[in-house]
Amino acid sequence: MGHKVTLLPGDGIGPEVTAAMRMCVEATGVKIDWDVQEVGEKSMAKHGKPLTDEVLESIRRNKTAIKGPITTPIGKGFRSVNVQLRQSLDLYACVRPCLYYEGTKTPIKNVNLVIFRENTEDLYAGIEFEKGTAECTELREKINSMSAKKIREDSAISIKPISVTASKRIVRAAFEYAVKNGRKKITAVHKANIMKFSDGLFLKSAQEVAQEYAGRVEFNDCIVDNMCMQLVQYTHMYDMLVLPNLYGDIVSDLCAGLIGGLGIASGANYGDSIALFEPVHGSAPKYAGQNKVNPTATILSSVLMLEHLGESDAAKRLEGAVRLVLREGKEVTYDLKSNREDASAFGTKEMAQAICRKL
Ligand code: NAD
């Protein structure tokens, strides 16, 4: 019997990149019973909501899931399904390895970083108050009565909760990963000079956890704006980063840029018993249905999934096949060509087939 895995193809380019990933995973010979579930726009049209209980139940039952990107309407419509999945399943650790692969177009060579992003709170908690609503007015008046700083009448309000519980468990997860994987140094990223209470608490929690690992894993911290500059200028001074949710999201994309773009960047979301794997990129709607985009990020996410399932040999073979195809640079999608208009660029499916041939 195969491993049971929930597969969420998602929106936009999601169905294409997940089909490419599925082809590669199946070519490794590892047996997977895919439990395919609809989320996002298709689910909205069919069930009136973008994420049903049935999908959550499938993931809880199978404990392992892999997904394509899901579209989130901007400034209106339903809330992000990605955020809902992470919060409902308490997938608190978002792990994004940023690894240089020869053949990719990168500003810097040999990048090898791992990002740990807190996934459940911060400004992503979804606690928001719309301008002009009774709740927003009540909250604004309450805050204005308690604070020397006043909130303007025509404001919307988003709340940024940061707890000791969530901060300590993401930092501990990062340290445990470092110990297990021979990583040397963790940098906590924050803006505690300005947000003294929320980011200050994240930093203090990180420092306390770091003490438990003193002598085994080095620890320091960095303010997020400085971190962005450091990552571009002195990338090799950093090994692992641990960040609250919002900075983690932004810095992940910066680091995706350091390894050749969103087409390459893979990710995983871990809770205590459930793991959900996904590329860092979004649903790129303008490319949907064109068999054009790079499937590598989703295929590398499945490498993380195979590792998680205990299929280390298949994971190594699949990553090795991706590495070969990237290094040769011929059978790759447009974004990996030096000229993005290059007519010899492979399609999504054809690049996945090339990877399968190298297994
Ligand atoms: P995006 O990642 O979808 O696309 C930005 C650009 O990156 C694209 O136009 C394309 O040029 C490039 N790109 C992305 N994936 C690529 C790939 N596989 N190969 C080659 N190039 C690739 O970001 P966006 O345009 O900001 O967001 C589009 C939608 O995706 C939004 O609705 C957003 O909410 C959603 N989104 C979802 C997730 C997720 O499901 N985890 C993550 C980010 C964004």
mmCIF file of C-alpha atoms and ligand atoms in Angstrom:
data_model
loop_
_atom_site.group_PDB
_atom_site.id
_atom_site.type_symbol
_atom_site.label_atom_id
_atom_site.label_comp_id
_atom_site.label_asym_id
_atom_site.label_seq_id
_atom_site.Cartn_x
_atom_site.Cartn_y
_atom_site.Cartn_z
ATOM 1 C CA MET A 1 0.000 0.000 0.000
ATOM 2 C CA GLY A 2 1.238 3.478 -0.864
ATOM 3 C CA HIS A 3 1.644 6.568 1.279
ATOM 4 C CA LYS A 4 -1.633 8.453 1.562
ATOM 5 C CA VAL A 5 -1.183 12.080 0.514
ATOM 6 C CA THR A 6 -3.768 14.832 0.043
ATOM 7 C CA LEU A 7 -3.156 16.692 -3.215
ATOM 8 C CA LEU A 8 -4.564 20.207 -3.672
ATOM 9 C CA PRO A 9 -3.948 21.302 -7.284
ATOM 10 C CA GLY A 10 -5.071 24.883 -6.498
ATOM 11 C CA ASP A 11 -5.698 27.765 -8.905
ATOM 12 C CA GLY A 12 -4.043 29.436 -11.887
ATOM 13 C CA ILE A 13 -0.831 27.557 -12.729
ATOM 14 C CA GLY A 14 -1.408 25.209 -9.746
ATOM 15 C CA PRO A 15 -2.950 22.292 -11.705
ATOM 16 C CA GLU A 16 -0.055 22.354 -14.223
ATOM 17 C CA VAL A 17 2.801 22.462 -11.696
ATOM 18 C CA THR A 18 1.204 19.839 -9.446
ATOM 19 C CA ALA A 19 0.597 17.510 -12.441
ATOM 20 C CA ALA A 20 4.299 17.898 -13.329
ATOM 21 C CA MET A 21 5.257 17.162 -9.701
ATOM 22 C CA ARG A 22 3.007 14.100 -9.578
ATOM 23 C CA MET A 23 4.604 12.714 -12.748
ATOM 24 C CA CYS A 24 8.083 13.073 -11.200
ATOM 25 C CA VAL A 25 7.127 11.570 -7.828
ATOM 26 C CA GLU A 26 5.491 8.588 -9.564
ATOM 27 C CA ALA A 27 8.591 8.140 -11.751
ATOM 28 C CA THR A 28 10.711 7.616 -8.604
ATOM 29 C CA GLY A 29 8.751 4.394 -8.022
ATOM 30 C CA VAL A 30 7.444 5.505 -4.611
ATOM 31 C CA LYS A 31 3.814 4.460 -4.290
ATOM 32 C CA ILE A 32 1.454 7.274 -3.335
ATOM 33 C CA ASP A 33 -2.347 7.077 -2.973
ATOM 34 C CA TRP A 34 -3.270 10.627 -3.989
ATOM 35 C CA ASP A 35 -6.404 12.017 -2.354
ATOM 36 C CA VAL A 36 -7.147 14.892 -4.753
ATOM 37 C CA GLN A 37 -9.227 17.720 -3.246
ATOM 38 C CA GLU A 38 -10.509 20.995 -4.664
ATOM 39 C CA VAL A 39 -9.787 24.305 -2.958
ATOM 40 C CA GLY A 40 -9.858 27.966 -4.006
ATOM 41 C CA GLU A 41 -11.860 29.196 -6.983
ATOM 42 C CA LYS A 42 -13.206 25.763 -8.030
ATOM 43 C CA SER A 43 -14.396 25.005 -4.520
ATOM 44 C CA MET A 44 -15.921 28.490 -4.274
ATOM 45 C CA ALA A 45 -17.944 27.906 -7.448
ATOM 46 C CA LYS A 46 -19.087 24.444 -6.333
ATOM 47 C CA HIS A 47 -19.526 24.737 -2.567
ATOM 48 C CA GLY A 48 -19.757 28.507 -1.993
ATOM 49 C CA LYS A 49 -16.544 28.482 0.063
ATOM 50 C CA PRO A 50 -12.906 28.181 -0.939
ATOM 51 C CA LEU A 51 -11.981 25.678 1.787
ATOM 52 C CA THR A 52 -14.394 22.965 2.929
ATOM 53 C CA ASP A 53 -14.324 20.814 6.073
ATOM 54 C CA GLU A 54 -13.885 17.793 3.804
ATOM 55 C CA VAL A 55 -10.503 19.126 2.634
ATOM 56 C CA LEU A 56 -9.356 19.786 6.193
ATOM 57 C CA GLU A 57 -10.539 16.293 7.207
ATOM 58 C CA SER A 58 -8.600 14.722 4.324
ATOM 59 C CA ILE A 59 -5.386 16.453 5.431
ATOM 60 C CA ARG A 60 -5.962 15.568 9.099
ATOM 61 C CA ARG A 61 -6.545 11.933 8.102
ATOM 62 C CA ASN A 62 -3.580 11.594 5.726
ATOM 63 C CA LYS A 63 -1.239 13.825 7.785
ATOM 64 C CA THR A 64 0.720 14.706 4.634
ATOM 65 C CA ALA A 65 -0.412 17.060 1.871
ATOM 66 C CA ILE A 66 1.071 18.865 -1.104
ATOM 67 C CA LYS A 67 -0.526 21.814 -2.813
ATOM 68 C CA GLY A 68 -0.296 24.158 -5.749
ATOM 69 C CA PRO A 69 -0.773 27.889 -5.214
ATOM 70 C CA ILE A 70 -4.221 29.290 -4.487
ATOM 71 C CA THR A 71 -5.472 32.681 -5.674
ATOM 72 C CA THR A 72 -6.463 35.226 -2.990
ATOM 73 C CA PRO A 73 -8.571 38.188 -4.129
ATOM 74 C CA ILE A 74 -6.782 41.452 -3.221
ATOM 75 C CA GLY A 75 -8.517 43.848 -0.826
ATOM 76 C CA LYS A 76 -11.897 42.056 -1.132
ATOM 77 C CA GLY A 77 -13.505 38.599 -1.429
ATOM 78 C CA PHE A 78 -12.592 35.508 0.593
ATOM 79 C CA ARG A 79 -9.674 35.374 3.018
ATOM 80 C CA SER A 80 -6.510 33.571 1.975
ATOM 81 C CA VAL A 81 -7.026 29.800 1.871
ATOM 82 C CA ASN A 82 -3.303 29.412 2.547
ATOM 83 C CA VAL A 83 -3.588 31.350 5.783
ATOM 84 C CA GLN A 84 -6.763 29.419 6.716
ATOM 85 C CA LEU A 85 -5.021 26.073 6.083
ATOM 86 C CA ARG A 86 -2.004 27.040 8.192
ATOM 87 C CA GLN A 87 -4.160 28.350 11.031
ATOM 88 C CA SER A 88 -6.824 25.586 11.004
ATOM 89 C CA LEU A 89 -4.215 22.809 10.971
ATOM 90 C CA ASP A 90 -1.826 24.708 13.281
ATOM 91 C CA LEU A 91 1.000 24.373 10.752
ATOM 92 C CA TYR A 92 3.152 26.761 12.706
ATOM 93 C CA ALA A 93 6.516 26.304 11.036
ATOM 94 C CA CYS A 94 6.978 27.413 7.461
ATOM 95 C CA VAL A 95 10.338 26.094 6.288
ATOM 96 C CA ARG A 96 11.914 27.395 3.095
ATOM 97 C CA PRO A 97 15.315 26.102 2.031
ATOM 98 C CA CYS A 98 17.094 28.511 -0.329
ATOM 99 C CA LEU A 99 19.730 26.562 -2.183
ATOM 100 C CA TYR A 100 21.814 27.514 -5.199
ATOM 101 C CA TYR A 101 21.522 25.169 -8.181
ATOM 102 C CA GLU A 102 24.121 25.466 -10.905
ATOM 103 C CA GLY A 103 22.597 26.726 -14.150
ATOM 104 C CA THR A 104 20.137 29.121 -12.509
ATOM 105 C CA LYS A 105 20.402 32.864 -13.073
ATOM 106 C CA THR A 106 21.422 34.235 -9.691
ATOM 107 C CA PRO A 107 23.092 37.435 -8.530
ATOM 108 C CA ILE A 108 25.184 35.392 -6.043
ATOM 109 C CA LYS A 109 26.594 31.855 -6.256
ATOM 110 C CA ASN A 110 26.381 29.068 -3.678
ATOM 111 C CA VAL A 111 23.570 30.474 -1.530
ATOM 112 C CA ASN A 112 22.584 27.937 1.132
ATOM 113 C CA LEU A 113 20.089 29.341 3.637
ATOM 114 C CA VAL A 114 17.105 27.922 5.500
ATOM 115 C CA ILE A 115 14.225 30.179 6.506
ATOM 116 C CA PHE A 116 11.890 29.416 9.420
ATOM 117 C CA ARG A 117 8.798 31.634 9.244
ATOM 118 C CA GLU A 118 6.188 31.685 12.023
ATOM 119 C CA ASN A 119 2.917 30.792 10.336
ATOM 120 C CA THR A 120 -0.001 31.423 12.693
ATOM 121 C CA GLU A 121 0.004 34.967 14.067
ATOM 122 C CA ASP A 122 1.420 38.480 13.537
ATOM 123 C CA LEU A 123 -0.390 40.737 11.039
ATOM 124 C CA TYR A 124 -1.481 37.541 9.236
ATOM 125 C CA ALA A 125 -3.734 36.539 12.144
ATOM 126 C CA GLY A 126 -6.687 37.882 10.141
ATOM 127 C CA ILE A 127 -7.866 40.198 12.935
ATOM 128 C CA GLU A 128 -8.873 43.223 10.922
ATOM 129 C CA PHE A 129 -11.414 46.003 11.233
ATOM 130 C CA GLU A 130 -12.775 47.722 8.140
ATOM 131 C CA LYS A 131 -12.838 51.543 8.019
ATOM 132 C CA GLY A 132 -16.186 52.993 8.978
ATOM 133 C CA THR A 133 -17.676 49.860 10.602
ATOM 134 C CA ALA A 134 -19.153 50.052 14.095
ATOM 135 C CA GLU A 135 -16.498 47.621 15.383
ATOM 136 C CA CYS A 136 -13.672 49.687 13.910
ATOM 137 C CA THR A 137 -15.078 52.896 15.387
ATOM 138 C CA GLU A 138 -15.524 51.275 18.811
ATOM 139 C CA LEU A 139 -12.003 49.854 18.784
ATOM 140 C CA ARG A 140 -10.485 53.141 17.576
ATOM 141 C CA GLU A 141 -12.275 55.102 20.310
ATOM 142 C CA LYS A 142 -11.178 52.577 22.936
ATOM 143 C CA ILE A 143 -7.553 52.735 21.807
ATOM 144 C CA ASN A 144 -7.632 56.533 21.594
ATOM 145 C CA SER A 145 -8.882 56.668 25.179
ATOM 146 C CA MET A 146 -5.997 54.453 26.358
ATOM 147 C CA SER A 147 -3.104 55.629 24.221
ATOM 148 C CA ALA A 148 -1.261 58.923 23.931
ATOM 149 C CA LYS A 149 -1.008 58.263 20.187
ATOM 150 C CA LYS A 150 -4.294 58.766 18.329
ATOM 151 C CA ILE A 151 -5.680 56.766 15.425
ATOM 152 C CA ARG A 152 -7.181 58.861 12.606
ATOM 153 C CA GLU A 153 -10.941 58.629 12.101
ATOM 154 C CA ASP A 154 -10.629 57.407 8.497
ATOM 155 C CA SER A 155 -8.458 54.423 9.446
ATOM 156 C CA ALA A 156 -8.751 50.675 9.018
ATOM 157 C CA ILE A 157 -7.090 48.599 11.748
ATOM 158 C CA SER A 158 -5.122 45.331 11.525
ATOM 159 C CA ILE A 159 -3.968 43.689 14.735
ATOM 160 C CA LYS A 160 -0.482 42.232 15.187
ATOM 161 C CA PRO A 161 -0.521 39.616 17.954
ATOM 162 C CA ILE A 162 2.846 38.058 18.868
ATOM 163 C CA SER A 163 2.854 35.501 21.675
ATOM 164 C CA VAL A 164 5.557 33.829 23.738
ATOM 165 C CA THR A 165 3.974 30.450 22.870
ATOM 166 C CA ALA A 166 4.151 30.860 19.096
ATOM 167 C CA SER A 167 7.518 32.646 19.149
ATOM 168 C CA LYS A 168 9.196 30.016 21.308
ATOM 169 C CA ARG A 169 7.864 27.063 19.353
ATOM 170 C CA ILE A 170 9.023 28.425 15.964
ATOM 171 C CA VAL A 171 12.447 29.299 17.357
ATOM 172 C CA ARG A 172 12.711 25.888 19.038
ATOM 173 C CA ALA A 173 11.712 24.196 15.754
ATOM 174 C CA ALA A 174 14.498 26.134 14.015
ATOM 175 C CA PHE A 175 17.091 25.100 16.617
ATOM 176 C CA GLU A 176 15.983 21.465 16.491
ATOM 177 C CA TYR A 177 16.331 21.557 12.696
ATOM 178 C CA ALA A 178 19.806 23.099 13.046
ATOM 179 C CA VAL A 179 20.941 20.373 15.441
ATOM 180 C CA LYS A 180 19.503 17.596 13.241
ATOM 181 C CA ASN A 181 20.901 18.985 10.002
ATOM 182 C CA GLY A 182 24.295 20.210 11.180
ATOM 183 C CA ARG A 183 23.493 23.893 10.733
ATOM 184 C CA LYS A 184 25.772 26.274 12.621
ATOM 185 C CA LYS A 185 23.993 29.592 13.146
ATOM 186 C CA ILE A 186 20.503 31.048 13.558
ATOM 187 C CA THR A 187 19.635 34.724 13.102
ATOM 188 C CA ALA A 188 16.362 36.019 14.573
ATOM 189 C CA VAL A 189 14.913 38.797 12.427
ATOM 190 C CA HIS A 190 12.682 41.519 13.909
ATOM 191 C CA LYS A 191 11.915 45.216 14.193
ATOM 192 C CA ALA A 192 12.103 45.364 17.983
ATOM 193 C CA ASN A 193 13.612 48.852 17.929
ATOM 194 C CA ILE A 194 10.230 50.194 16.748
ATOM 195 C CA MET A 195 7.705 47.534 17.853
ATOM 196 C CA LYS A 196 9.175 47.131 21.301
ATOM 197 C CA PHE A 197 6.354 45.038 22.734
ATOM 198 C CA SER A 198 5.377 42.686 19.882
ATOM 199 C CA ASP A 199 8.694 42.229 18.052
ATOM 200 C CA GLY A 200 10.467 42.803 21.358
ATOM 201 C CA LEU A 201 8.659 39.765 22.757
ATOM 202 C CA PHE A 202 9.611 37.691 19.698
ATOM 203 C CA LEU A 203 13.263 38.649 20.197
ATOM 204 C CA LYS A 204 13.226 37.992 23.951
ATOM 205 C CA SER A 205 11.572 34.591 23.385
ATOM 206 C CA ALA A 206 14.181 33.758 20.736
ATOM 207 C CA GLN A 207 17.039 34.736 23.074
ATOM 208 C CA GLU A 208 15.625 32.532 25.845
ATOM 209 C CA VAL A 209 15.299 29.487 23.577
ATOM 210 C CA ALA A 210 18.770 30.145 22.122
ATOM 211 C CA GLN A 211 20.279 29.798 25.615
ATOM 212 C CA GLU A 212 19.117 26.171 25.712
ATOM 213 C CA TYR A 213 21.274 25.489 22.633
ATOM 214 C CA ALA A 214 24.305 27.576 23.670
ATOM 215 C CA GLY A 215 27.558 25.954 22.587
ATOM 216 C CA ARG A 216 25.779 23.871 19.967
ATOM 217 C CA VAL A 217 24.243 26.442 17.606
ATOM 218 C CA GLU A 218 25.372 30.062 17.327
ATOM 219 C CA PHE A 219 22.688 32.740 17.680
ATOM 220 C CA ASN A 220 22.380 36.403 16.801
ATOM 221 C CA ASP A 221 19.660 38.814 15.718
ATOM 222 C CA CYS A 222 19.173 41.444 13.061
ATOM 223 C CA ILE A 223 16.650 44.210 12.328
ATOM 224 C CA VAL A 224 14.599 43.291 9.261
ATOM 225 C CA ASP A 225 15.502 46.246 7.043
ATOM 226 C CA ASN A 226 19.208 45.766 7.718
ATOM 227 C CA MET A 227 18.697 42.014 7.164
ATOM 228 C CA CYS A 228 17.423 42.648 3.622
ATOM 229 C CA MET A 229 20.559 44.598 2.790
ATOM 230 C CA GLN A 230 22.841 42.066 4.500
ATOM 231 C CA LEU A 231 21.229 39.192 2.598
ATOM 232 C CA VAL A 232 22.077 40.856 -0.702
ATOM 233 C CA GLN A 233 25.591 42.069 0.250
ATOM 234 C CA TYR A 234 26.839 39.431 2.688
ATOM 235 C CA THR A 235 24.631 36.398 1.991
ATOM 236 C CA HIS A 236 27.276 33.889 3.020
ATOM 237 C CA MET A 237 27.455 35.213 6.579
ATOM 238 C CA TYR A 238 23.990 33.727 7.222
ATOM 239 C CA ASP A 239 22.958 30.108 7.712
ATOM 240 C CA MET A 240 19.399 30.001 9.071
ATOM 241 C CA LEU A 241 16.868 32.769 9.690
ATOM 242 C CA VAL A 242 13.865 32.681 12.032
ATOM 243 C CA LEU A 243 11.202 35.350 11.555
ATOM 244 C CA PRO A 244 7.663 36.357 12.529
ATOM 245 C CA ASN A 245 5.046 35.786 9.825
ATOM 246 C CA LEU A 246 5.090 38.999 7.768
ATOM 247 C CA TYR A 247 8.872 39.485 7.624
ATOM 248 C CA GLY A 248 9.187 35.762 6.876
ATOM 249 C CA ASP A 249 6.908 36.118 3.875
ATOM 250 C CA ILE A 250 8.777 39.097 2.450
ATOM 251 C CA VAL A 251 12.311 37.873 3.182
ATOM 252 C CA SER A 252 11.417 34.467 1.631
ATOM 253 C CA ASP A 253 10.705 36.140 -1.694
ATOM 254 C CA LEU A 254 13.925 38.145 -1.414
ATOM 255 C CA CYS A 255 15.812 34.889 -0.867
ATOM 256 C CA ALA A 256 13.912 33.265 -3.781
ATOM 257 C CA GLY A 257 15.412 36.075 -5.877
ATOM 258 C CA LEU A 258 18.876 35.108 -4.618
ATOM 259 C CA ILE A 259 18.492 31.542 -5.912
ATOM 260 C CA GLY A 260 17.071 32.312 -9.334
ATOM 261 C CA GLY A 261 13.458 33.311 -8.805
ATOM 262 C CA LEU A 262 10.133 31.975 -7.646
ATOM 263 C CA GLY A 263 10.267 29.125 -10.155
ATOM 264 C CA ILE A 264 12.909 27.412 -7.984
ATOM 265 C CA ALA A 265 11.848 28.178 -4.383
ATOM 266 C CA SER A 266 10.295 25.272 -2.452
ATOM 267 C CA GLY A 267 8.593 25.161 0.926
ATOM 268 C CA ALA A 268 6.977 23.143 3.673
ATOM 269 C CA ASN A 269 4.571 23.908 6.521
ATOM 270 C CA TYR A 270 4.888 21.730 9.607
ATOM 271 C CA GLY A 271 2.705 21.293 12.651
ATOM 272 C CA ASP A 272 3.286 18.734 15.386
ATOM 273 C CA SER A 273 1.758 15.890 13.346
ATOM 274 C CA ILE A 274 0.770 17.301 9.927
ATOM 275 C CA ALA A 275 2.971 18.487 7.060
ATOM 276 C CA LEU A 276 1.855 20.468 4.008
ATOM 277 C CA PHE A 277 4.304 21.060 1.142
ATOM 278 C CA GLU A 278 4.019 23.872 -1.419
ATOM 279 C CA PRO A 279 6.056 26.105 -3.721
ATOM 280 C CA VAL A 280 6.736 29.652 -2.479
ATOM 281 C CA HIS A 281 5.220 31.177 -5.630
ATOM 282 C CA GLY A 282 1.611 32.145 -6.205
ATOM 283 C CA SER A 283 -0.922 31.164 -8.864
ATOM 284 C CA ALA A 284 0.494 33.523 -11.557
ATOM 285 C CA PRO A 285 -2.939 33.761 -13.233
ATOM 286 C CA LYS A 286 -1.582 35.382 -16.394
ATOM 287 C CA TYR A 287 0.293 32.157 -17.222
ATOM 288 C CA ALA A 288 -2.523 29.741 -16.316
ATOM 289 C CA GLY A 289 -3.248 26.988 -18.821
ATOM 290 C CA GLN A 290 -0.247 27.838 -21.031
ATOM 291 C CA ASN A 291 2.064 24.943 -20.058
ATOM 292 C CA LYS A 292 4.756 27.598 -19.669
ATOM 293 C CA VAL A 293 5.827 28.097 -16.046
ATOM 294 C CA ASN A 294 8.612 26.390 -14.168
ATOM 295 C CA PRO A 295 7.543 23.251 -12.246
ATOM 296 C CA THR A 296 10.839 23.071 -10.266
ATOM 297 C CA ALA A 297 9.574 24.794 -7.094
ATOM 298 C CA THR A 298 6.743 22.284 -6.758
ATOM 299 C CA ILE A 299 8.972 19.331 -7.672
ATOM 300 C CA LEU A 300 11.548 20.420 -5.056
ATOM 301 C CA SER A 301 8.683 20.744 -2.550
ATOM 302 C CA SER A 302 7.894 17.096 -3.305
ATOM 303 C CA VAL A 303 11.549 16.265 -2.558
ATOM 304 C CA LEU A 304 10.934 17.676 0.941
ATOM 305 C CA MET A 305 7.727 15.607 1.090
ATOM 306 C CA LEU A 306 9.530 12.390 0.107
ATOM 307 C CA GLU A 307 12.122 13.046 2.840
ATOM 308 C CA HIS A 308 9.284 13.571 5.319
ATOM 309 C CA LEU A 309 7.680 10.270 4.246
ATOM 310 C CA GLY A 310 10.965 8.468 4.943
ATOM 311 C CA GLU A 311 11.690 7.984 1.229
ATOM 312 C CA SER A 312 15.185 9.479 1.406
ATOM 313 C CA ASP A 313 16.584 7.525 -1.501
ATOM 314 C CA ALA A 314 13.802 8.671 -3.860
ATOM 315 C CA ALA A 315 14.166 12.237 -2.537
ATOM 316 C CA LYS A 316 17.899 12.235 -3.307
ATOM 317 C CA ARG A 317 17.359 10.766 -6.786
ATOM 318 C CA LEU A 318 14.664 13.305 -7.627
ATOM 319 C CA GLU A 319 16.714 16.254 -6.370
ATOM 320 C CA GLY A 320 19.709 14.904 -8.320
ATOM 321 C CA ALA A 321 17.609 14.725 -11.509
ATOM 322 C CA VAL A 322 16.428 18.322 -11.027
ATOM 323 C CA ARG A 323 20.029 19.383 -10.424
ATOM 324 C CA LEU A 324 21.187 17.760 -13.687
ATOM 325 C CA VAL A 325 18.433 19.346 -15.788
ATOM 326 C CA LEU A 326 19.102 22.782 -14.278
ATOM 327 C CA ARG A 327 22.860 22.435 -14.759
ATOM 328 C CA GLU A 328 22.501 21.477 -18.433
ATOM 329 C CA GLY A 329 20.086 24.378 -18.946
ATOM 330 C CA LYS A 330 18.592 23.000 -22.167
ATOM 331 C CA GLU A 331 15.379 21.276 -21.165
ATOM 332 C CA VAL A 332 14.157 24.116 -18.960
ATOM 333 C CA THR A 333 11.301 26.631 -18.944
ATOM 334 C CA TYR A 334 11.561 30.202 -20.273
ATOM 335 C CA ASP A 335 12.413 31.778 -16.907
ATOM 336 C CA LEU A 336 15.659 29.784 -16.725
ATOM 337 C CA LYS A 337 16.837 30.774 -20.208
ATOM 338 C CA SER A 338 19.197 33.763 -20.532
ATOM 339 C CA ASN A 339 16.710 35.248 -23.001
ATOM 340 C CA ARG A 340 13.145 34.838 -21.708
ATOM 341 C CA GLU A 341 11.897 34.905 -25.337
ATOM 342 C CA ASP A 342 14.111 31.908 -26.232
ATOM 343 C CA ALA A 343 11.965 29.732 -28.528
ATOM 344 C CA SER A 344 13.827 26.585 -27.420
ATOM 345 C CA ALA A 345 12.396 26.888 -23.860
ATOM 346 C CA PHE A 346 10.591 23.766 -22.655
ATOM 347 C CA GLY A 347 7.010 23.717 -21.403
ATOM 348 C CA THR A 348 6.036 22.782 -17.831
ATOM 349 C CA LYS A 349 5.186 19.192 -18.743
ATOM 350 C CA GLU A 350 8.211 18.729 -21.020
ATOM 351 C CA MET A 351 10.624 19.950 -18.312
ATOM 352 C CA ALA A 352 9.069 17.459 -15.864
ATOM 353 C CA GLN A 353 9.490 14.688 -18.462
ATOM 354 C CA ALA A 354 13.165 15.697 -18.847
ATOM 355 C CA ILE A 355 13.601 15.410 -15.055
ATOM 356 C CA CYS A 356 11.973 11.945 -15.117
ATOM 357 C CA ARG A 357 14.448 10.819 -17.808
ATOM 358 C CA LYS A 358 17.373 11.724 -15.488
ATOM 359 C CA LEU A 359 16.080 9.696 -12.539
HETATM 360 P P1 NAD B 1 2.987 34.948 -8.161
HETATM 361 O O1 NAD B 1 4.043 34.187 -7.441
HETATM 362 O O2 NAD B 1 1.790 34.201 -8.577
HETATM 363 O O3 NAD B 1 3.607 35.558 -9.495
HETATM 364 C C1 NAD B 1 4.555 36.601 -9.554
HETATM 365 C C2 NAD B 1 5.394 36.399 -10.801
HETATM 366 O O4 NAD B 1 6.390 35.422 -10.515
HETATM 367 C C3 NAD B 1 4.644 35.832 -12.001
HETATM 368 O O5 NAD B 1 4.017 36.801 -12.772
HETATM 369 C C4 NAD B 1 5.748 35.137 -12.749
HETATM 370 O O6 NAD B 1 6.460 36.075 -13.519
HETATM 371 C C5 NAD B 1 6.652 34.639 -11.643
HETATM 372 N N1 NAD B 1 6.378 33.220 -11.314
HETATM 373 C C6 NAD B 1 5.624 32.730 -10.313
HETATM 374 N N2 NAD B 1 5.644 31.405 -10.330
HETATM 375 C C7 NAD B 1 6.418 31.033 -11.370
HETATM 376 C C8 NAD B 1 6.818 29.774 -11.907
HETATM 377 N N3 NAD B 1 6.440 28.611 -11.383
HETATM 378 N N4 NAD B 1 7.613 29.788 -13.014
HETATM 379 C C9 NAD B 1 8.018 30.934 -13.561
HETATM 380 N N5 NAD B 1 7.688 32.156 -13.093
HETATM 381 C C10 NAD B 1 6.903 32.197 -12.009
HETATM 382 O O7 NAD B 1 2.622 36.212 -7.245
HETATM 383 P P2 NAD B 1 1.424 37.260 -7.348
HETATM 384 O O8 NAD B 1 1.234 37.671 -8.771
HETATM 385 O O9 NAD B 1 1.722 38.258 -6.327
HETATM 386 O O10 NAD B 1 0.145 36.445 -6.866
HETATM 387 C C11 NAD B 1 -0.800 35.824 -7.717
HETATM 388 C C12 NAD B 1 -1.840 35.126 -6.859
HETATM 389 O O11 NAD B 1 -1.223 34.058 -6.124
HETATM 390 C C13 NAD B 1 -2.511 36.031 -5.817
HETATM 391 O O12 NAD B 1 -3.869 35.715 -5.779
HETATM 392 C C14 NAD B 1 -1.821 35.648 -4.508
HETATM 393 O O13 NAD B 1 -2.633 35.852 -3.394
HETATM 394 C C15 NAD B 1 -1.576 34.176 -4.754
HETATM 395 N N6 NAD B 1 -0.468 33.618 -3.941
HETATM 396 C C16 NAD B 1 -0.656 32.371 -3.457
HETATM 397 C C17 NAD B 1 0.360 31.761 -2.750
HETATM 398 C C18 NAD B 1 0.132 30.359 -2.233
HETATM 399 O O14 NAD B 1 -0.819 29.723 -2.644
HETATM 400 N N7 NAD B 1 0.969 29.859 -1.338
HETATM 401 C C19 NAD B 1 1.585 32.418 -2.554
HETATM 402 C C20 NAD B 1 1.747 33.686 -3.091
HETATM 403 C C21 NAD B 1 0.702 34.278 -3.791
#
